[in-house]
Coordinates of C-alpha atoms and ligand atoms in Angstrom, one line a residue:
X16 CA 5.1 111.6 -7.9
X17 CA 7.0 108.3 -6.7
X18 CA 9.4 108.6 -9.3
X19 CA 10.1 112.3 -8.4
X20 CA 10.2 110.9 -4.6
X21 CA 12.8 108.5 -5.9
X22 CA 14.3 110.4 -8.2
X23 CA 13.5 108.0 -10.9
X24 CA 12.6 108.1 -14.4
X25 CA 8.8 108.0 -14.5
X26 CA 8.9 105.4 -17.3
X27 CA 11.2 103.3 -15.3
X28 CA 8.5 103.1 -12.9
X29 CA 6.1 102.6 -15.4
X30 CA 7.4 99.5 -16.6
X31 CA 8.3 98.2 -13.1
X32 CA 4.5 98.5 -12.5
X33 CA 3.6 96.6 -15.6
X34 CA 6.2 93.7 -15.1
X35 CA 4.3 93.6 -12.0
X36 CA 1.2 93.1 -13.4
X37 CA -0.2 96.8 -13.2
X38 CA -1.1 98.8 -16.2
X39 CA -0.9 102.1 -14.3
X40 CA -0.3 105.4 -16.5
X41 CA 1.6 108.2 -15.2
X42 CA -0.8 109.9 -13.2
X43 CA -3.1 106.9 -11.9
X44 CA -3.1 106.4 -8.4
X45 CA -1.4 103.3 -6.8
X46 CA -2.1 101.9 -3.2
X47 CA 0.2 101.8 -0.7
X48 CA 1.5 98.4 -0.8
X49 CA 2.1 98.3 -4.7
X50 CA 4.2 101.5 -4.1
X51 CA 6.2 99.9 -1.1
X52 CA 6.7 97.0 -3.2
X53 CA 8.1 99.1 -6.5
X54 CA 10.2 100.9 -4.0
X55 CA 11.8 98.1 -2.7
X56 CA 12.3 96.9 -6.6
X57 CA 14.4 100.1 -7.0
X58 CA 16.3 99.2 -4.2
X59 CA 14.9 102.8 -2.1
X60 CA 14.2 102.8 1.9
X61 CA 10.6 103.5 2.5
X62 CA 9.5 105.5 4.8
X63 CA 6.0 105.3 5.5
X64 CA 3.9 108.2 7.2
X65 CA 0.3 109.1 8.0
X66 CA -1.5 111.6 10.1
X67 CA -1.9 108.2 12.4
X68 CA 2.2 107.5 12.5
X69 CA 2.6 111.1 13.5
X70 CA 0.5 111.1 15.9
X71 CA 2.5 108.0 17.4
X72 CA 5.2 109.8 17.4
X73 CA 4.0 112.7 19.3
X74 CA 2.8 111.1 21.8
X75 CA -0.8 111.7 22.3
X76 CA -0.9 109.9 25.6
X77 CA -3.5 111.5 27.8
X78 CA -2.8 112.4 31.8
X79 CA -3.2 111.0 34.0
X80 CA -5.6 113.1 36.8
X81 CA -2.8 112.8 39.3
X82 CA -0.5 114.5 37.0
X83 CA -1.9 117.4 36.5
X84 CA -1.2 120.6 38.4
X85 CA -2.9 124.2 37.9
X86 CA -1.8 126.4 35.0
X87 CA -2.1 130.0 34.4
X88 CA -5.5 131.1 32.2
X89 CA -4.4 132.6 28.5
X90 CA -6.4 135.9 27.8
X91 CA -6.9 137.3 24.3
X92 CA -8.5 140.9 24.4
X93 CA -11.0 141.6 21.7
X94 CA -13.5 144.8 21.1
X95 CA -14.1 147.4 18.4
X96 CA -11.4 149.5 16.8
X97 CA -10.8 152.6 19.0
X98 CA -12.4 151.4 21.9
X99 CA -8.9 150.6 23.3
X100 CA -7.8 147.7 23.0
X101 CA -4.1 148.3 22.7
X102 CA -4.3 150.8 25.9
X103 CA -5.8 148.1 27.8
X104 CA -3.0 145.5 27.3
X105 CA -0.4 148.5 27.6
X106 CA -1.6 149.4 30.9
X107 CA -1.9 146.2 32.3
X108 CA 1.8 145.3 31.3
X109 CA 3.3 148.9 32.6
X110 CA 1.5 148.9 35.8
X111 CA 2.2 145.3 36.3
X112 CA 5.7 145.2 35.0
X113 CA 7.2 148.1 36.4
X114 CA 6.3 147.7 39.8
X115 CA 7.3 144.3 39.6
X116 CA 10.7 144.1 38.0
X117 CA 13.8 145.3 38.2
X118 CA 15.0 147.3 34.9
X119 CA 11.3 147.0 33.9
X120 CA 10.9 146.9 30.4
X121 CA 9.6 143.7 28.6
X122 CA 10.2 142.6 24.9
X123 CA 7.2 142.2 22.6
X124 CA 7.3 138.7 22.2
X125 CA 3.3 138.3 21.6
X126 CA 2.5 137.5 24.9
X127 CA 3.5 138.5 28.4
X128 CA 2.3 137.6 32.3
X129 CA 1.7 139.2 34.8
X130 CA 1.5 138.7 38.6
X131 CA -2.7 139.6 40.5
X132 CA -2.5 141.3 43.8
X133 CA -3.3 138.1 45.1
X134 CA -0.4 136.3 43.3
X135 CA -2.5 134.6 40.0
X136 CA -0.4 134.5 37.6
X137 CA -2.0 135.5 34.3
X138 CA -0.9 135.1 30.3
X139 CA -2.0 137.9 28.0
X140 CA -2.2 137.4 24.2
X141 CA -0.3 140.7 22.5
X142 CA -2.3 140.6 19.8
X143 CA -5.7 142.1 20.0
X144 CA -8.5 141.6 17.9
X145 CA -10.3 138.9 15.8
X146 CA -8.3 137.9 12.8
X147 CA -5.1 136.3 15.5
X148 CA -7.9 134.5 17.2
X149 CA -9.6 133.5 14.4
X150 CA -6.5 132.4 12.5
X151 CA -5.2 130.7 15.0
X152 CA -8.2 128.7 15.4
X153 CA -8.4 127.8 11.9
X154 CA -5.1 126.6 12.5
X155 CA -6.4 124.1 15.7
X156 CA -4.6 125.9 18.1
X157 CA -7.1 126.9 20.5
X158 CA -4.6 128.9 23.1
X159 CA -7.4 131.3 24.3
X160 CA -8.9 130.3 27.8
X161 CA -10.9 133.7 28.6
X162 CA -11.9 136.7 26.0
X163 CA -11.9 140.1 27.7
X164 CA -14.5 141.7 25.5
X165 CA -13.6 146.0 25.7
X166 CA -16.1 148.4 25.3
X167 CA -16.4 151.9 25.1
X168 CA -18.2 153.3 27.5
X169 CA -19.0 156.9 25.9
X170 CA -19.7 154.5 22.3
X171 CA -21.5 151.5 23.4
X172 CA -21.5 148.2 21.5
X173 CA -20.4 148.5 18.1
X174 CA -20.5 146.1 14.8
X175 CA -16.7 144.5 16.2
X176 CA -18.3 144.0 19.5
X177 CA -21.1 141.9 18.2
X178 CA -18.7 140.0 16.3
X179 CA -16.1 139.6 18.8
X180 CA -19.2 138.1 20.7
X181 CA -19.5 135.5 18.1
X182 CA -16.1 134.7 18.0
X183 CA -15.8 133.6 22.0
X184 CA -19.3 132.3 21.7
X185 CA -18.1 130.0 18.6
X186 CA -14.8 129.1 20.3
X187 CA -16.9 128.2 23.6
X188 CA -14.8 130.7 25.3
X189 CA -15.8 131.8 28.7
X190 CA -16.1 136.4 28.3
X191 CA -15.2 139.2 31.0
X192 CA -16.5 142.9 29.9
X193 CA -14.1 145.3 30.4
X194 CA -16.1 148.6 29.9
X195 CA -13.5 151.3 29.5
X196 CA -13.1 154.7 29.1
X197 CA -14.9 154.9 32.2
X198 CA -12.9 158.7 32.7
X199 CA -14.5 159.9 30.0
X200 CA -17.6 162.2 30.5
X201 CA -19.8 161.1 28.1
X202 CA -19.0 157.7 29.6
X203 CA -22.3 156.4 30.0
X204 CA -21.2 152.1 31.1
X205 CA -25.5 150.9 32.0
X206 CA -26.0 151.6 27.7
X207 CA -23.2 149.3 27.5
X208 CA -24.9 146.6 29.7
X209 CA -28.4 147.1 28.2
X210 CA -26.7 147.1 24.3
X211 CA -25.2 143.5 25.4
X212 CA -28.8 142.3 26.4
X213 CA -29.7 142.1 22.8
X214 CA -26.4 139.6 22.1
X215 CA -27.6 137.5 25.1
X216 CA -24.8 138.7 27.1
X217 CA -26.2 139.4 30.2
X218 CA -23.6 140.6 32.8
X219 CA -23.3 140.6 36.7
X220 CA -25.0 144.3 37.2
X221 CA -27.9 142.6 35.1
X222 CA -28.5 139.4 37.5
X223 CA -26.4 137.2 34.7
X224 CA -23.1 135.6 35.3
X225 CA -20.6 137.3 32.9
X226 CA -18.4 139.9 35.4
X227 CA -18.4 143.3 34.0
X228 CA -15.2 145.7 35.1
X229 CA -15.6 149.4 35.0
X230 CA -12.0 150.5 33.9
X231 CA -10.1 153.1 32.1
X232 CA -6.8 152.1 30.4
X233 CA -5.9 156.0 30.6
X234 CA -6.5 156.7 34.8
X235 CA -5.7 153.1 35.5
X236 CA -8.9 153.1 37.7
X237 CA -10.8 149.5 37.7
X238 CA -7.4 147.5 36.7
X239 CA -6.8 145.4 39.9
X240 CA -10.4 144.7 39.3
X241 CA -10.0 143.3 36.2
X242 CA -7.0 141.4 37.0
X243 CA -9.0 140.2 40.0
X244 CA -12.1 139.1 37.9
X245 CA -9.9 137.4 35.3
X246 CA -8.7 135.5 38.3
X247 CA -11.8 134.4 40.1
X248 CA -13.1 133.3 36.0
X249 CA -9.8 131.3 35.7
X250 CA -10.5 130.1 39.2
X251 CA -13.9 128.8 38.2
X252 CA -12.4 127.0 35.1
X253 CA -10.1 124.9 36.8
X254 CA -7.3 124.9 34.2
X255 CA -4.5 122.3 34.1
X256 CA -1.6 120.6 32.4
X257 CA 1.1 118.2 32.9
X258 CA 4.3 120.2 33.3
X259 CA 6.4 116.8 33.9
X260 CA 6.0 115.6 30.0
X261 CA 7.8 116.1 26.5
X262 CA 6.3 119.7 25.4
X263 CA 3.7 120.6 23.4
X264 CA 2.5 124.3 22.0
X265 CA 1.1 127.2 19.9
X266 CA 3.2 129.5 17.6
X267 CA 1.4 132.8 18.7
X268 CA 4.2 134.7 16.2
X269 CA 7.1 133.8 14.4
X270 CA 9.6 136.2 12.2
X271 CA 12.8 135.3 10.8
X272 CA 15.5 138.0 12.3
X273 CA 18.4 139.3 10.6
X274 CA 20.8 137.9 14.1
X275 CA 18.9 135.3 15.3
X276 CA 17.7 133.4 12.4
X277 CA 14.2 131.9 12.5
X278 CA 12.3 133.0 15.8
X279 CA 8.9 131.5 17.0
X280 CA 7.1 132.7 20.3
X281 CA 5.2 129.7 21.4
X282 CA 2.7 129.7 24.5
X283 CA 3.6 126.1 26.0
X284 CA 0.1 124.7 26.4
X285 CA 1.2 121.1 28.3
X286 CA 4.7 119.8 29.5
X287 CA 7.6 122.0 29.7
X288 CA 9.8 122.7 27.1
X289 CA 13.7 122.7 27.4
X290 CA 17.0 124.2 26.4
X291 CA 18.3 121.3 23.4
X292 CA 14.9 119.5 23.2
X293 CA 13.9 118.2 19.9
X294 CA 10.6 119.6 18.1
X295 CA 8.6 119.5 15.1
X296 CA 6.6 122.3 14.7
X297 CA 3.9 122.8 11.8
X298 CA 6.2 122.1 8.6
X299 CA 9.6 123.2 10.2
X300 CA 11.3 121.5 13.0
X301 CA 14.5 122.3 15.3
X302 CA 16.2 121.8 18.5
X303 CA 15.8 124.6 21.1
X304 CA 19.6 126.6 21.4
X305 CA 18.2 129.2 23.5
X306 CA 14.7 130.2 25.3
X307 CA 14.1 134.0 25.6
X308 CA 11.0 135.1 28.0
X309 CA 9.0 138.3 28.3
X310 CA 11.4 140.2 30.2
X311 CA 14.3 139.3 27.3
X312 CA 16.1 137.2 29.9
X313 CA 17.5 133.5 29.1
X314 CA 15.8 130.9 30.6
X315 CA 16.7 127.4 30.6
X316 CA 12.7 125.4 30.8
X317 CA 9.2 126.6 29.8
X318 CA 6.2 125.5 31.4
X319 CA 2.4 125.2 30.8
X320 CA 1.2 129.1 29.6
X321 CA 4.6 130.2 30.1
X322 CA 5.1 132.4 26.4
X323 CA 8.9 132.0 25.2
X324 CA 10.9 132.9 22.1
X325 CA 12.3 129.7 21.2
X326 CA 15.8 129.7 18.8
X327 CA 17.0 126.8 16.9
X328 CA 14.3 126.4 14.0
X329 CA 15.6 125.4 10.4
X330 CA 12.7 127.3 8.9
X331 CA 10.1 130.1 10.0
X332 CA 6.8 128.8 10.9
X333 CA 3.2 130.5 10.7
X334 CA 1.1 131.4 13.9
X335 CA -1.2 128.9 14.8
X336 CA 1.2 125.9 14.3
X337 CA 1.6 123.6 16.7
X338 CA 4.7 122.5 18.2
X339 CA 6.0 119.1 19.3
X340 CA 8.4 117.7 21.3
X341 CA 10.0 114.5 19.7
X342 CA 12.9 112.1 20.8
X343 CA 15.0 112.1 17.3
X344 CA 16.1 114.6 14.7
X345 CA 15.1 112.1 11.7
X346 CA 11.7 111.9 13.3
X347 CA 11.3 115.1 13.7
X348 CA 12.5 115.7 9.9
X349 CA 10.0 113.4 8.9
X350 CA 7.1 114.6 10.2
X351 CA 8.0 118.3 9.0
X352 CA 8.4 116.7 5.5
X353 CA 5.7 115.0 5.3
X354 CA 3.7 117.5 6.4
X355 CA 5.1 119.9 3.6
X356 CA 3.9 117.6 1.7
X357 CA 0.1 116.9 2.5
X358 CA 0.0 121.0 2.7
X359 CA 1.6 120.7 -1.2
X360 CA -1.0 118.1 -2.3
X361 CA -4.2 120.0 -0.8
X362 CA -3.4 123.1 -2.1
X363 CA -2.9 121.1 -5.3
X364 CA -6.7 119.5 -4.4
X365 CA -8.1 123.2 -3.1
X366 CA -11.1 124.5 -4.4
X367 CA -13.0 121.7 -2.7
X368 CA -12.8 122.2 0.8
X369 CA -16.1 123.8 2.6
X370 CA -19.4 123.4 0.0
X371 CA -22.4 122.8 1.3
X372 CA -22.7 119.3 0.0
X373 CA -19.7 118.2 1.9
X374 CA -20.5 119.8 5.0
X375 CA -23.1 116.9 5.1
X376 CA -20.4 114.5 4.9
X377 CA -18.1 115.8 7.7
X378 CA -20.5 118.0 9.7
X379 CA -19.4 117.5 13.6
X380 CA -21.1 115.0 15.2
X381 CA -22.8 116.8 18.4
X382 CA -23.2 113.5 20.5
X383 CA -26.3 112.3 18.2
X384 CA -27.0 115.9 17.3
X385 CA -25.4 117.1 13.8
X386 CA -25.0 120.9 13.7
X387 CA -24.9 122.3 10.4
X388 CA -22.7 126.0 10.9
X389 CA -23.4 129.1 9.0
X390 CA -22.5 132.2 8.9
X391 CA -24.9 134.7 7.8
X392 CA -24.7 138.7 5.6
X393 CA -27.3 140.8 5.1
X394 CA -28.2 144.0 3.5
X395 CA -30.7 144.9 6.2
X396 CA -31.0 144.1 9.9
X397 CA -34.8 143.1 9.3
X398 CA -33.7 140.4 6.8
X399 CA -30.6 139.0 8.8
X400 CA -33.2 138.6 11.7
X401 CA -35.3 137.3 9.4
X402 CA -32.7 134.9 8.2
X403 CA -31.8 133.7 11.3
X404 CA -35.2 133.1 12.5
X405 CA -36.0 131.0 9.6
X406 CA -32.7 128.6 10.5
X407 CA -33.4 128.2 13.5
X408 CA -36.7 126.4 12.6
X409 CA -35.0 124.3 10.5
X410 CA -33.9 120.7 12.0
X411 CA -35.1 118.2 14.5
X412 CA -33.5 116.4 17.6
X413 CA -30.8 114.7 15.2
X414 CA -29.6 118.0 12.8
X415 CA -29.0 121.6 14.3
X416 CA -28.5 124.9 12.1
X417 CA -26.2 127.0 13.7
X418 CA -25.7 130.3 13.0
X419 CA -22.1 131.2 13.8
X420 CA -22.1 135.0 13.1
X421 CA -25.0 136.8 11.5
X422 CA -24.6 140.8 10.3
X423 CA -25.2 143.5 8.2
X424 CA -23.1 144.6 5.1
X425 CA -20.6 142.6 3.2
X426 CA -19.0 139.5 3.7
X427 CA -15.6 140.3 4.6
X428 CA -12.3 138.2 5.3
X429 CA -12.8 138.3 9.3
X430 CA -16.3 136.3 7.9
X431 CA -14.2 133.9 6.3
X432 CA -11.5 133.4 8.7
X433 CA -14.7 132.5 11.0
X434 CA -16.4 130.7 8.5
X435 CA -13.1 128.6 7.9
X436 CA -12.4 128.2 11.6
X437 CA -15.6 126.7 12.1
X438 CA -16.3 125.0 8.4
X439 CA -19.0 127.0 7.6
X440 CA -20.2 128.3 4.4
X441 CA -20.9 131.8 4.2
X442 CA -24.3 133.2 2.9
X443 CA -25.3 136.9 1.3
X444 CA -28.0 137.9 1.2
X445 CA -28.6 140.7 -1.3
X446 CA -24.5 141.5 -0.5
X447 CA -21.5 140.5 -1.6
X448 CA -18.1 139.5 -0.6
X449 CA -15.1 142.2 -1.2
X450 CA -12.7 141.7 -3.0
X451 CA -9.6 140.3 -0.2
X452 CA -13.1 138.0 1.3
X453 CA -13.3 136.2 -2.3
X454 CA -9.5 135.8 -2.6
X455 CA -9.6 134.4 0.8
X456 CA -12.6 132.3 0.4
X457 CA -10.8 130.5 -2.5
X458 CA -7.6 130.1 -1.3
X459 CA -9.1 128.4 1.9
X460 CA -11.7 127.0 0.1
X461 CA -14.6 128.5 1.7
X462 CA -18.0 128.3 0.0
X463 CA -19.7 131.7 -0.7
X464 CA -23.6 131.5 -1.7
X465 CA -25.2 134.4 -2.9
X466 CA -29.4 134.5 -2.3
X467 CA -31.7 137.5 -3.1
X468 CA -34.8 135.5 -2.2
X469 CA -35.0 134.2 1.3
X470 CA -37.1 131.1 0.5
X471 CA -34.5 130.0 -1.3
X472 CA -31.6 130.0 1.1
X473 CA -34.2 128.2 3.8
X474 CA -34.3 126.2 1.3
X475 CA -31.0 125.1 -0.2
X476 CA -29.9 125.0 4.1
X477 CA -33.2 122.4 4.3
X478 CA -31.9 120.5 1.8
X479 CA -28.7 119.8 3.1
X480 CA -30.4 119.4 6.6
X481 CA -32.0 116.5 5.5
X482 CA -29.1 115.5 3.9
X483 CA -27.3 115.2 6.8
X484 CA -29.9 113.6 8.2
X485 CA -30.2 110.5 5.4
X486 CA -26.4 110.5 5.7
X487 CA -26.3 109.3 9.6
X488 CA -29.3 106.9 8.7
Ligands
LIG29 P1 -7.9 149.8 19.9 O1 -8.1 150.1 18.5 O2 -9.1 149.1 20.5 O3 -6.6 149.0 20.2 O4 -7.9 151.2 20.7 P2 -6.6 152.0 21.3 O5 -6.0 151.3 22.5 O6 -5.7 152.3 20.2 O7 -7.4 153.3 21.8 C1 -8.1 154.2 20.9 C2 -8.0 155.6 21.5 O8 -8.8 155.6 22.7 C3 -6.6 156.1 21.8 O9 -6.6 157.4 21.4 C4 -6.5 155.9 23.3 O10 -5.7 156.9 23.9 C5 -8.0 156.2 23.7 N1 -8.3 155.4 25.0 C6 -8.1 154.1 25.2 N2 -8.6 153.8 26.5 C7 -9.0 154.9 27.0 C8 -9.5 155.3 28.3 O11 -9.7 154.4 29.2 N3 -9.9 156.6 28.5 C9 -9.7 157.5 27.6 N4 -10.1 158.8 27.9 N5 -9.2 157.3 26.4 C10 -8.8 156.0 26.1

């Protein structure tokens, strides 16, 4: 590999080593320093970078309290297919839009904002649905600030409801309920309330303290609500960011075009990025030649939540990465290179990412609290209750299970993408994966266990409880 990155003959290299005093063979590892110093011998620069030099470069610096000024919240909108997800986000933008603006029509860019009766300006995520959110999260961008969970009012909650549920709850998302098809006859929104008792969602109507919106995406009736309790929720959450500092962002889509060349929409997150700034984003980097908004219209800056089509990348990035504004073109050539290459060597290294062993290693440390995450498939309700009754017995004031997601029928890739978001391993009980979930699950290197007895999941998940518990000991 050094030779390669020289562009060396490996036995040249080899021998350099040994007149050195190293017997290395062509595929031993050699540390850092021993490299530098056959590097030098070859007469190459070295360039030397770690996750740590990158984040240098970046510039992690926090803010300062006095710096920070309120931002717009960013909503996602999840639900179950058909309960109108699509509508809801349509409607919202058309009402909002076309009163609003001259000419009217805004660009699918993945995200758009929109302007409350009482002048909150609010960021809507284009995408609906769990795999973006989920994705995107296993990508660490976290870009959501408030889930609008839709329901159906004439079909109650439904298998993607429950999920979606799991997905904010995992995330630590704050959730509004938009019931909807509240026009509908059959529309019956106090089975939707009582259905979300039993996923400890317990909404305003019901004495809790998660707002529930009657609305219909159709009639427009209960909109301005919405709009007004997403508001009051983003009020609540007191969200800020630092416009005046070098830029940082999520890629929420990105799609090479046949005019434009590589395009990314990224939702700035802190700072404000600028027309000719410099940026590394995931493996690809640029310099910004033009900003687009939602409306299609040039704009010169980009501010915290502010979602812009940026131009000027040398490559197309994925959704999820993260964007960076740095000070140089080489730095920002390095970083994107040497990320290429730490994704080349763990996909080289995949296979041996998420087992249940190694959870105990890197499990999150909860304050002094470990928390072991799983996610959990059934055959039967009675046996996924069962399940996750039986977890949540196991541990003490040091090791936690928790059971990200539990449900009935097989594991599928929104499972994974969960599981993966949230490093959890993924257990069936009496089901399987499908086929795309095990592709999935390898490529990411998710760990599938299959169990037909339930003693012996309690107590596989025991034994790495106690694992992690000898391992902080
Ligand atoms: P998604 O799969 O959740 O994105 O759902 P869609 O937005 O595609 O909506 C599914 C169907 O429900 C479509 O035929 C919509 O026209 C219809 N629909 C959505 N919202 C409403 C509503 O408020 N009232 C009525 N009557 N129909 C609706």
């Amino acid at each position: 590999e050094l030779a390669n990155r020289m562009s060396e003959k490996v036995a040249d290299v080899v021998k350099s080593l040994m007149t050195n005093g190293i017997m290395a063979t062509q595929t031993q590892t050699i540390d850092a320093d021993t490299a530098e110093l056959i590097i030098e011998e070859f007469g190459h620069k070295v360039v030397r970078v770690s996750d740590a030099d990158v984040e240098d470069v970046i510039d992690a610096v926090e803010d300062d309290a006095t710096d920070l000024k309120p931002r717009a919240p960013i909503i996602t909108i999840m639900g179950h297919v058909d309960h109108g997800k699509t509508s809801l986000l349509d409607a919202i933008r058309n009402a909002r839009v076309v009163a609003g603006e001259a000419g009217g029509i805004t660009q699918h860019i993945g995200a758009y904002q929109v302007t409350t009766d009482s002048g909150q300006v609010l960021s809507f995520l284009d995408t609906p649905g769990h795999a973006a959110f989920t994705s995107m999260r296993s990508r660490g961008a976290q870009v959501t600030d408030i889930v609008v969970l839709v329901v159906a009012a004439d079909d109650a909650v439904m298998p993607q409801t429950v999920e979606a549920i799991n997905h904010a709850k995992a995330a630590k998302v704050p959730m509004i309920i938009a019931i909807n098809k509240i026009d509908r006859e059959a529309a019956n929104p106090d089975k939707v309330r009582t259905d979300l008792l039993q996923h400890e969602v317990i909404v305003e109507k019901m004495s809790g303290d998660v707002q529930d919106v009657e609305v219909s995406a159709i009639t427009g009736q209960g909109l301005p609500e919405l709009l007004e309790a997403i508001a009051l929720q983003a009020e609540i959450l007191e969200l800020k960011a630092n416009p005046d500092r070098a830029a940082s962002g999520a890629v929420i889509e990105a799609q090479l075009d046949v005019g434009r060349g590589p395009v990314a929409t990224v939702l700035v997150q802190n700072g404000t990025l600028r027309q000719g700034d410099i940026f590394v984003v995931g493996e690809q980097w640029g310099k910004v030649r033009a900003l687009v908004d939602d409306k299609g219209d040039r704009v010169p800056e980009a501010g915290p939540s502010v979602p812009v089509e940026v131009l000027g990348l040398n490559g197309t990035p994925e959704a999820g990465d993260v964007l960076n504004v740095v000070d140089t073109e080489a730095q920002a050539r390095e970083i994107a290179n040497y990320r290429a290459q730490a994704a080349k060597d763990k996909r080289a290294a995949a296979g041996a990412a998420t087992t249940l062993e190694q959870l105990m290693a890197n499990a999150k440390a909860d304050e002094n609290v470990s928390e072991l995450p799983i996610l959990v498939k059934a055959d039967v309700q009675g046996s996924a209750e069962a399940i996750v009754q039986a977890m949540e017995k196991i541990g003490n004031d040091e090791v936690r299970v928790r059971v990200l997601h539990s449900g009935v029928g097989a594991i599928t890739e929104t499972d994974i993408g969960l599981a993966e978001a949230s490093g959890a391993p993924v257990f069936g009980f009496n089901v399987r994966a499908n086929a795309s979930a095990r592709n999935t699950a390898n490529q990411k290197g998710v760990e599938i266990r299959y169990y037909s007895v339930i003693y012996d999941l309690v107590d596989d998940v025991k034994a790495a409880a106690s694992g992690l518990l000898s391992a902080e000991i």
